[in-house]
Coordinates of C-alpha atoms in Angstrom, one line a residue:
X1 CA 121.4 -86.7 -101.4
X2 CA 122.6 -86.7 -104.8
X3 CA 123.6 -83.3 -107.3
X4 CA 120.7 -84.3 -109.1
X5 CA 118.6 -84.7 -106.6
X6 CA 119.2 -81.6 -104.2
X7 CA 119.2 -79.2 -107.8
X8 CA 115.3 -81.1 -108.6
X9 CA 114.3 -80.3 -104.6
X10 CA 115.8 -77.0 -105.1
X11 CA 114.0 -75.9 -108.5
X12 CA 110.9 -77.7 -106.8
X13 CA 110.8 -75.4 -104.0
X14 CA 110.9 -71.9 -106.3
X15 CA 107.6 -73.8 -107.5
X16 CA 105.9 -74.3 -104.3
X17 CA 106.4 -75.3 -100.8
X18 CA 104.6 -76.7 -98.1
X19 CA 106.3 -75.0 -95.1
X20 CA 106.0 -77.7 -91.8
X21 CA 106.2 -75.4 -88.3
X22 CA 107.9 -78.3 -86.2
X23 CA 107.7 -75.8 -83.4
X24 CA 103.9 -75.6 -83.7
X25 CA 103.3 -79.3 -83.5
X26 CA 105.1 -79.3 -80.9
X27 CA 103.5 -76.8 -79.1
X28 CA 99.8 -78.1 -80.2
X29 CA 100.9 -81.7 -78.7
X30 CA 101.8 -79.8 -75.1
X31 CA 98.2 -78.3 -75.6
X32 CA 96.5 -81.6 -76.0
X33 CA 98.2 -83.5 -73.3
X34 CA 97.3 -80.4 -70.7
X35 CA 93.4 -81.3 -72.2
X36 CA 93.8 -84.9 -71.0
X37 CA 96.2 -84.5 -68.3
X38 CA 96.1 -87.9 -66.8
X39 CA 95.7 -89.4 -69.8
X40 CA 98.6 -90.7 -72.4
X41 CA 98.7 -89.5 -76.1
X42 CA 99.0 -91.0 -79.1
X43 CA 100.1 -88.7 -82.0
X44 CA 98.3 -90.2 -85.1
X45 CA 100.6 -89.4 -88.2
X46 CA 98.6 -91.8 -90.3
X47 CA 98.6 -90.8 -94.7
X48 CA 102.4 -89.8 -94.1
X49 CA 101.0 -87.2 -91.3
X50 CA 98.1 -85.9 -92.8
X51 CA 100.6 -84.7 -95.2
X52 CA 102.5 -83.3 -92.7
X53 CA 105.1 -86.7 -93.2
X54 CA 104.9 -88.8 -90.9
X55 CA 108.7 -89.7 -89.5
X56 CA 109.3 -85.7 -89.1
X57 CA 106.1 -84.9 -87.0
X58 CA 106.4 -88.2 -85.1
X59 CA 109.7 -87.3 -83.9
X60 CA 108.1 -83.7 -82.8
X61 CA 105.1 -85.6 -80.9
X62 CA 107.8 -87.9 -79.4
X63 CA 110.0 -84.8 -78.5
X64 CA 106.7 -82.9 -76.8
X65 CA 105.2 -85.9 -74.6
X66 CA 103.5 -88.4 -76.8
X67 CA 104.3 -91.6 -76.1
X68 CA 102.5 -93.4 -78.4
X69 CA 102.2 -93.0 -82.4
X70 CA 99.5 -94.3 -84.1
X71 CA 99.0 -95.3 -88.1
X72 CA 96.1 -96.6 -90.3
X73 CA 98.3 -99.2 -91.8
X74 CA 100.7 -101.6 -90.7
X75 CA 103.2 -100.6 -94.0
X76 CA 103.0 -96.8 -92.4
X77 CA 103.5 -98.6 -88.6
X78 CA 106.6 -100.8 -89.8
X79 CA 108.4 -97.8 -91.6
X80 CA 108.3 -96.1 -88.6
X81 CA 109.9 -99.0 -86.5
X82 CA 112.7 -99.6 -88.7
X83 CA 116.1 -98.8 -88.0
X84 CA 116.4 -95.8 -90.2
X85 CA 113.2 -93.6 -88.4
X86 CA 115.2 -93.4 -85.4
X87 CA 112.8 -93.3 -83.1
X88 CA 113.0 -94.2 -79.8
X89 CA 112.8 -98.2 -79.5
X90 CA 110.3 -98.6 -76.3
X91 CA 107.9 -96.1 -78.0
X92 CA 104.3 -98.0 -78.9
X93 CA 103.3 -97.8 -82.6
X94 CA 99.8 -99.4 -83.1
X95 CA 97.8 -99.8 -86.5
X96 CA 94.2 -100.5 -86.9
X97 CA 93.5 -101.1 -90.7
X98 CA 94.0 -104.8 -91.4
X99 CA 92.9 -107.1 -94.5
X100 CA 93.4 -110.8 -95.1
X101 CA 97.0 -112.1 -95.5
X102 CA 98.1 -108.6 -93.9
X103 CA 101.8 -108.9 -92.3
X104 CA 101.0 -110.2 -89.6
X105 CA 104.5 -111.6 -88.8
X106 CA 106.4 -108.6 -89.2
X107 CA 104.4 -106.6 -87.2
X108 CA 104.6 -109.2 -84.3
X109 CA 108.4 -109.1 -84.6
X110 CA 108.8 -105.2 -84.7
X111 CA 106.6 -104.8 -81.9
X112 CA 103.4 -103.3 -83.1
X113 CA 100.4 -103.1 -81.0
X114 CA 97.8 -104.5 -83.7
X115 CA 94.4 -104.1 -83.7
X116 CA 91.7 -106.8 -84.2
X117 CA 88.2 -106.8 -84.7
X118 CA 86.9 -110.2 -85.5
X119 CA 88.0 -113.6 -85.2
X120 CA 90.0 -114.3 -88.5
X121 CA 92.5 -111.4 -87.5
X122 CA 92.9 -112.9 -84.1
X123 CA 93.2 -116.3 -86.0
X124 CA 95.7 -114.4 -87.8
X125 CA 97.7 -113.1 -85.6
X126 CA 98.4 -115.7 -83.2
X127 CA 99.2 -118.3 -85.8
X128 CA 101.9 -115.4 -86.7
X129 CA 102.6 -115.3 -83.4
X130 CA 103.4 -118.9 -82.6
X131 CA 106.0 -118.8 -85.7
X132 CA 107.4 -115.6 -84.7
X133 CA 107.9 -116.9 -81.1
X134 CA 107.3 -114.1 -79.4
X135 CA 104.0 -113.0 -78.1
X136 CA 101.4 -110.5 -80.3
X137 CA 100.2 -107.2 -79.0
X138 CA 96.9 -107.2 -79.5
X139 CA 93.8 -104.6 -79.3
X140 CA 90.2 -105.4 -79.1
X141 CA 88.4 -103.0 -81.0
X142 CA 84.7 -102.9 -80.0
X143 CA 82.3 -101.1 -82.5
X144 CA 80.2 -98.9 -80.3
X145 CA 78.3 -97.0 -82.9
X146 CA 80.2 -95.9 -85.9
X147 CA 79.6 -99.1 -88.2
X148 CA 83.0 -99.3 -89.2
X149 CA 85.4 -101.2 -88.0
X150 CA 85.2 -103.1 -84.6
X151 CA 83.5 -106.3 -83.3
X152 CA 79.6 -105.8 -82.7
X153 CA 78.3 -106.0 -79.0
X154 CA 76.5 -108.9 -78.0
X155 CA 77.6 -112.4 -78.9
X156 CA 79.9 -111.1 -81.3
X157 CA 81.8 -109.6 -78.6
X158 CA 81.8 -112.0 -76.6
X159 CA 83.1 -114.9 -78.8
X160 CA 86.4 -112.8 -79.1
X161 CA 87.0 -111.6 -75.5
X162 CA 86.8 -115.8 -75.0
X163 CA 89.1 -116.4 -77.7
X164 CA 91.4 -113.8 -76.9
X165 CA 91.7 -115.4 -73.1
X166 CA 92.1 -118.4 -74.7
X167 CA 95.1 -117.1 -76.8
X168 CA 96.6 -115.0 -73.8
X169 CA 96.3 -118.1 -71.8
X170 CA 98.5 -120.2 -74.1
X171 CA 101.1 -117.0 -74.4
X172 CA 100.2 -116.3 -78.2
X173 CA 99.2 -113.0 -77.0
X174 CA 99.0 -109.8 -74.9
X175 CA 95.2 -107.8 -74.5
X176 CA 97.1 -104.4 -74.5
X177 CA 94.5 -102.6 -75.2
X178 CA 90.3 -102.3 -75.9
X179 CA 89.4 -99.6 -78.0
X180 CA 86.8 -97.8 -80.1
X181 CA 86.0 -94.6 -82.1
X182 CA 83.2 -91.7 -82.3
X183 CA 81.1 -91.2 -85.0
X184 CA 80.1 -87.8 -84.4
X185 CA 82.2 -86.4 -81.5
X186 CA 82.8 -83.4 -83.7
X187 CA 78.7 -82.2 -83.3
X188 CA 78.3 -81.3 -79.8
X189 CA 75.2 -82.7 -77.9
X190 CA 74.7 -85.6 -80.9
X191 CA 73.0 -88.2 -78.8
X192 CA 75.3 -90.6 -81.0
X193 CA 77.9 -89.6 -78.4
X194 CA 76.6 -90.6 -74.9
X195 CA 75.2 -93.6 -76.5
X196 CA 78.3 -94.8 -77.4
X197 CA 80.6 -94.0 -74.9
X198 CA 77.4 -96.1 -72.8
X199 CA 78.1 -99.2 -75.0
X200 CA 81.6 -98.7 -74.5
X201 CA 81.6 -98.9 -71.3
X202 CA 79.7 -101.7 -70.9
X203 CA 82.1 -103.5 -73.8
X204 CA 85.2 -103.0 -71.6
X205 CA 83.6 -103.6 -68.6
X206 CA 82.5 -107.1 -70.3
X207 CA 86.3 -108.0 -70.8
X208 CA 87.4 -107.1 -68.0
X209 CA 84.6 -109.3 -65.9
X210 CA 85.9 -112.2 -68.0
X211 CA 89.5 -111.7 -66.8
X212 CA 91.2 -109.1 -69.3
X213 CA 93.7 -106.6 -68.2
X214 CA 94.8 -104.4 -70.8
X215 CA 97.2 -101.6 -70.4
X216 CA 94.8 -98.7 -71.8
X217 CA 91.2 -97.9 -73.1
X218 CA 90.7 -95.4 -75.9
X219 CA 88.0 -93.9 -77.0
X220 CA 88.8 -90.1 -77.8
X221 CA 89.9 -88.7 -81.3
X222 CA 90.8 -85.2 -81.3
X223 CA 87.0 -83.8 -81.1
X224 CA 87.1 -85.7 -77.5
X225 CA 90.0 -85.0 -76.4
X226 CA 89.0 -81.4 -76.8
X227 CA 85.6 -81.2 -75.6
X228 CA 84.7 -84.5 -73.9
X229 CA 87.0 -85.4 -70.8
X230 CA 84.8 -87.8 -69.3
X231 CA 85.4 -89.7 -73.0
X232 CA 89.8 -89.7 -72.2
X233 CA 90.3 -93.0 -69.7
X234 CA 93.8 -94.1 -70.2
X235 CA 94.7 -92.8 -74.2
X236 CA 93.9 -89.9 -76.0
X237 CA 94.7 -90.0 -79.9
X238 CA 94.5 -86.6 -81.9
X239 CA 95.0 -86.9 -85.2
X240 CA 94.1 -83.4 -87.2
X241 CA 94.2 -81.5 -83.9
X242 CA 97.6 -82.2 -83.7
X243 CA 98.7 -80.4 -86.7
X244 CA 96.5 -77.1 -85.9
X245 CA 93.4 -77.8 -88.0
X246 CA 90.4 -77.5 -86.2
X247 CA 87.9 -81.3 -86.1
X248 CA 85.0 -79.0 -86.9
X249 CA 84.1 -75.2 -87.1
X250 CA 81.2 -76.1 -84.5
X251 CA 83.5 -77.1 -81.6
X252 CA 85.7 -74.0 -82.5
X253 CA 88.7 -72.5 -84.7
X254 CA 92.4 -73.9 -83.5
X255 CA 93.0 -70.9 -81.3
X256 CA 90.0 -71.4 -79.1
X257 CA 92.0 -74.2 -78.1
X258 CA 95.7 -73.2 -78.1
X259 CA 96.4 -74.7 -81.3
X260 CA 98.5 -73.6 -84.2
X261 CA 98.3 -74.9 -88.1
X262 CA 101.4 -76.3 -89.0
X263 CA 101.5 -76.2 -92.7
X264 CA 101.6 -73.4 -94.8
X265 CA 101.1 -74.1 -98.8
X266 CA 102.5 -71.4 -100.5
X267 CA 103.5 -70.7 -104.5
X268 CA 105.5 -68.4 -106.7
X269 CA 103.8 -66.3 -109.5
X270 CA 104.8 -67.6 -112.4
X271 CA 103.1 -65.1 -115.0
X272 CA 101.7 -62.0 -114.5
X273 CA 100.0 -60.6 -117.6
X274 CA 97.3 -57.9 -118.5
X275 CA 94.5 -58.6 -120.4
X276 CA 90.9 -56.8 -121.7
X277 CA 88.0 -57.0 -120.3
X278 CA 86.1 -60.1 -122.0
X279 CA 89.1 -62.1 -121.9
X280 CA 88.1 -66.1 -120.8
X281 CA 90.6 -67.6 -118.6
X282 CA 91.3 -71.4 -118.5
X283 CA 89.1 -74.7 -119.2
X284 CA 85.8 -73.8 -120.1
X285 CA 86.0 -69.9 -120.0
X286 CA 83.9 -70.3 -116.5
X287 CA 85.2 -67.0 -115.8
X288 CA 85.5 -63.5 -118.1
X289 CA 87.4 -60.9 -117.1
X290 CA 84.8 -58.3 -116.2
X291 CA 87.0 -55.3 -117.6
X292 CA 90.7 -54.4 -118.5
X293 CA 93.0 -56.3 -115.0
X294 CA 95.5 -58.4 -115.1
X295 CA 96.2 -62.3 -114.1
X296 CA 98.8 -64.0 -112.2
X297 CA 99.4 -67.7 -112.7
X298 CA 99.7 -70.0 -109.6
X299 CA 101.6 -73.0 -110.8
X300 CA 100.0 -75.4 -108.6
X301 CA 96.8 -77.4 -109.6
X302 CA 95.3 -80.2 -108.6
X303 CA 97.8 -82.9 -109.5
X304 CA 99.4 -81.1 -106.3
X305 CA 96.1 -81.7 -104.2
X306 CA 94.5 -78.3 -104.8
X307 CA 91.3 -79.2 -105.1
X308 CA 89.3 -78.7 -108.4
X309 CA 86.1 -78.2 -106.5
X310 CA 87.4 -74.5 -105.1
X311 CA 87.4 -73.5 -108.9
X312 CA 86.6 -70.0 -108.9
X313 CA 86.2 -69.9 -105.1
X314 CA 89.4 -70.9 -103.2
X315 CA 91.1 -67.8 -101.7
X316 CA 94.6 -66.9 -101.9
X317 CA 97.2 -64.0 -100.2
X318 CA 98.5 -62.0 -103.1
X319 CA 100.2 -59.2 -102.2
X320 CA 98.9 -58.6 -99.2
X321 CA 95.8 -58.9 -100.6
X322 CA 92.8 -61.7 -100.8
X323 CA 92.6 -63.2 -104.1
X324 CA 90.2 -65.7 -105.5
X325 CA 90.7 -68.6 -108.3
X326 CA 89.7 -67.1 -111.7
X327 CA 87.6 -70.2 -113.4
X328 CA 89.0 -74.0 -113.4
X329 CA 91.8 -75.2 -111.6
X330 CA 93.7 -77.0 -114.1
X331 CA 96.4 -80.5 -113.0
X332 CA 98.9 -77.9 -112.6
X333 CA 98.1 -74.4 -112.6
X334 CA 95.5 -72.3 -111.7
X335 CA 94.6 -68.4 -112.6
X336 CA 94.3 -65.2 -109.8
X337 CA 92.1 -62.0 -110.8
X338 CA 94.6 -59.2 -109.6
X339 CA 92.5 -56.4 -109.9
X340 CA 94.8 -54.5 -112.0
X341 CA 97.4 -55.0 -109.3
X342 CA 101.4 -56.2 -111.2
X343 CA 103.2 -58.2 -108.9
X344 CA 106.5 -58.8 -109.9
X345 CA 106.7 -62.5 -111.5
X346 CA 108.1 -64.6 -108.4
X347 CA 105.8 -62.8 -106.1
X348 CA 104.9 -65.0 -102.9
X349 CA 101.1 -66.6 -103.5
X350 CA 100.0 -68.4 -100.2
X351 CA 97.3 -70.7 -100.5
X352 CA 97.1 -70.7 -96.8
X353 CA 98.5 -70.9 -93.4
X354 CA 98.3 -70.0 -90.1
X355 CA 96.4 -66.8 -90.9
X356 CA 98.8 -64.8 -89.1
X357 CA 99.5 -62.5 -92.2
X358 CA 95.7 -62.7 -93.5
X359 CA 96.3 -65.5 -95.6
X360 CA 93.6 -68.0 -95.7
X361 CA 93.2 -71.1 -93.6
X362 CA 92.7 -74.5 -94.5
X363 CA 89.4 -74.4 -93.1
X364 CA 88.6 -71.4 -95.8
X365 CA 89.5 -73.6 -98.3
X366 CA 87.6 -76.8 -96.6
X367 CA 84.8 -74.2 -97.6
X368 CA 85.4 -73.3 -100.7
X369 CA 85.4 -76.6 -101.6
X370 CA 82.7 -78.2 -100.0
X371 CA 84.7 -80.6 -97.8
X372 CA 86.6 -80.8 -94.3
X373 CA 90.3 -79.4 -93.4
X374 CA 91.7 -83.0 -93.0
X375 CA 91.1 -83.4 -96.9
X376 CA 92.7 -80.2 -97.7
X377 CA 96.0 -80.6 -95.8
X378 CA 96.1 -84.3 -96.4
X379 CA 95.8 -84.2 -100.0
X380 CA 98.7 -81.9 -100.9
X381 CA 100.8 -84.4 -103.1
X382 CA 104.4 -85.5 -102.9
X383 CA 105.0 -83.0 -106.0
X384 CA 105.0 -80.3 -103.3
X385 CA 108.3 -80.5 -101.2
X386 CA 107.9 -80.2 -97.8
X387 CA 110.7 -77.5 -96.0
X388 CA 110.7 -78.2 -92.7
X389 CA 111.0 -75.4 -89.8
X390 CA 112.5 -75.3 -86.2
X391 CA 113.8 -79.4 -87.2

């Protein structure tokens, strides 16, 4: 790392900080594989890690038990295969999100477990594979009820288990896998869920019948691996369970579970000021100062991923105290009612964490904003430099 670069990092960090307990994930992967114990994991670090980064908490899932990683993307996949990740070289990496003209090549030559859900991508990927040489991993995913992605039941299904034989027959290929995803495992008793683990069944059941043997079944996101066993067969893969944030506030908060947020978002003041009482405070004087207080300025905003829609209600530790956004929250900044309280400029402002201290949660920001806790922690931006604990 250059001068340059280490003083900018450096200077960034006095800013803000997103604080990454490797120590947590750790002990939140252990967790998840004692949930599934006969099952393997597959730590998804997809959107560089939910915004944990991706390479860092891979390692920490590898380190903990996982031994597969999963990604959205084969660029996110490939990065984490190259030579410079580091991580160990029998470990399976497998991406599912695939368009047209997609690298299919390179990700038959590093090794990727790919997955495939109608007939062009199979096309696809065994004509890649017949250049490369070398024989594609390939996973059937079946769509069992979410209307996403996945091959349809029925003929649909059918038509791609043959070709697939047809392709593993001629050694284009390897089934490793057949695979799927819930639409609502995170609302317990939705009839959505034994309805699709049903079709499921039946899907893989299918392909088998017809002569496919792959390695490992998967079903079960982090709702399921939490609170459906029967839904675990050979693969679990938690994605924002992994990094402490709970799928749902129905199913329970992370410590129901033995599971510990990882990322802490935390500021320094940089203003505190008094002020009368009348006084508007940022874009569109939403919020007046109901009397003489004074204001401390968060400089974090939502170029950084705070999100706009917790204007005047996201919650923040100020001094030991709960604070709450005064008005709009500007691209960079944002404003904290102090309640006549005068912090010293510098002062620690945490966004949230694990709550140990009483700061707020992701979660109480997911509902301050109207959304879930994947969007909060994934959204923090790359402006925020990520300081990385117990690495």
């Amino acid at each position: 790392m250059s001068e340059t670069t280490a003083r900018r990092d450096a200077d960034a960090a006095l800013r803000a900080r997103a604080e990454i307990d490797l120590a947590a994930l750790r002990a939140n992967v252990r967790a998840l594989r004692e949930r599934a114990p006969g099952a393997a994991l597959m730590a998804v670090v997809k959107a560089d890690g939910y915004g944990h980064g991706a390479l860092r908490c891979a390692r920490a899932a590898v380190e903990a038990g996982a031994s597969w990683v999963g990604t959205a993307t084969p660029q996110e996949a490939l990065a984490l295969r190259s030579a410079e990740a580091g991580l160990p070289d029998d470990l399976r990496i497998m991406c599912w999100l695939w368009t047209p003209g997609g690298p299919w090549r390179e990700a038959v030559e590093a090794r990727l477990d790919v997955s495939v859900s109608a007939l062009w991508a199979l096309e696809e990927v065994t004509a890649a594979a017949r250049a490369a040489g070398i024989p594609a991993r390939v996973q059937l995913k079946a769509d069992t009820g979410l209307g996403r992605g996945g091959c349809q039941p029925g003929a649909d299904w059918e038509e791609l288990v043959g070709a697939a034989l047809r392709a593993e027959a001629e050694g284009a290929l390897r089934v490793t896998g057949l695979w799927s995803h819930f639409a609502c495992a995170d609302e317990p008793g939705h009839p959505s869920i034994a309805a699709q683990l049903t079709r499921f069944r039946e899907m893989t059941a299918y392909a088998e019948r017809r002569g496919l043997r792959p390695e490992v079944r998967h079903i079960a996101n982090s709702p399921a691996t939490l609170t459906l066993p029967e839904t675990h067969f050979d693969l679990v893969r938690p994605g924002i369970a992994m990094y402490g944030v709970s799928p749902s506030p129905e199913i329970g908060v992370p410590a129901d579970f033995g599971l510990r947020p990882v990322m802490t978002l935390a500021a320094s003041l940089a203003l505190v000021k008094q002020v009368p009482g009348g006084h508007g405070v940022s874009y569109g004087h939403h919020y007046t100062t109901p009397g003489e207080t004074t204001l401390g300025l968060v400089p974090l905003g939502y170029a950084d991923g705070v999100p706009r829609h917790a204007s005047s209600t996201g919650p923040v530790l100020v001094g030991g105290k709960w604070r709450t956004v005064a008005g709009r929250i500007a691209m960079d900044q944002f404003v904290v009612d102090l309640n006549g309280d005068r912090p010293e400029p510098g002062a620690e402002a945490v966004l949230f964490g694990p709550g140990d201290r009483g700061e707020p949660t992701a979660e109480d920001w997911a509902q301050a904003a109207g959304t879930i806790g994947y969007e909060i922690v994934t959204r923090i931006g790359s402006r925020v430099p990520r300081v990385y604990l117990d690495e």
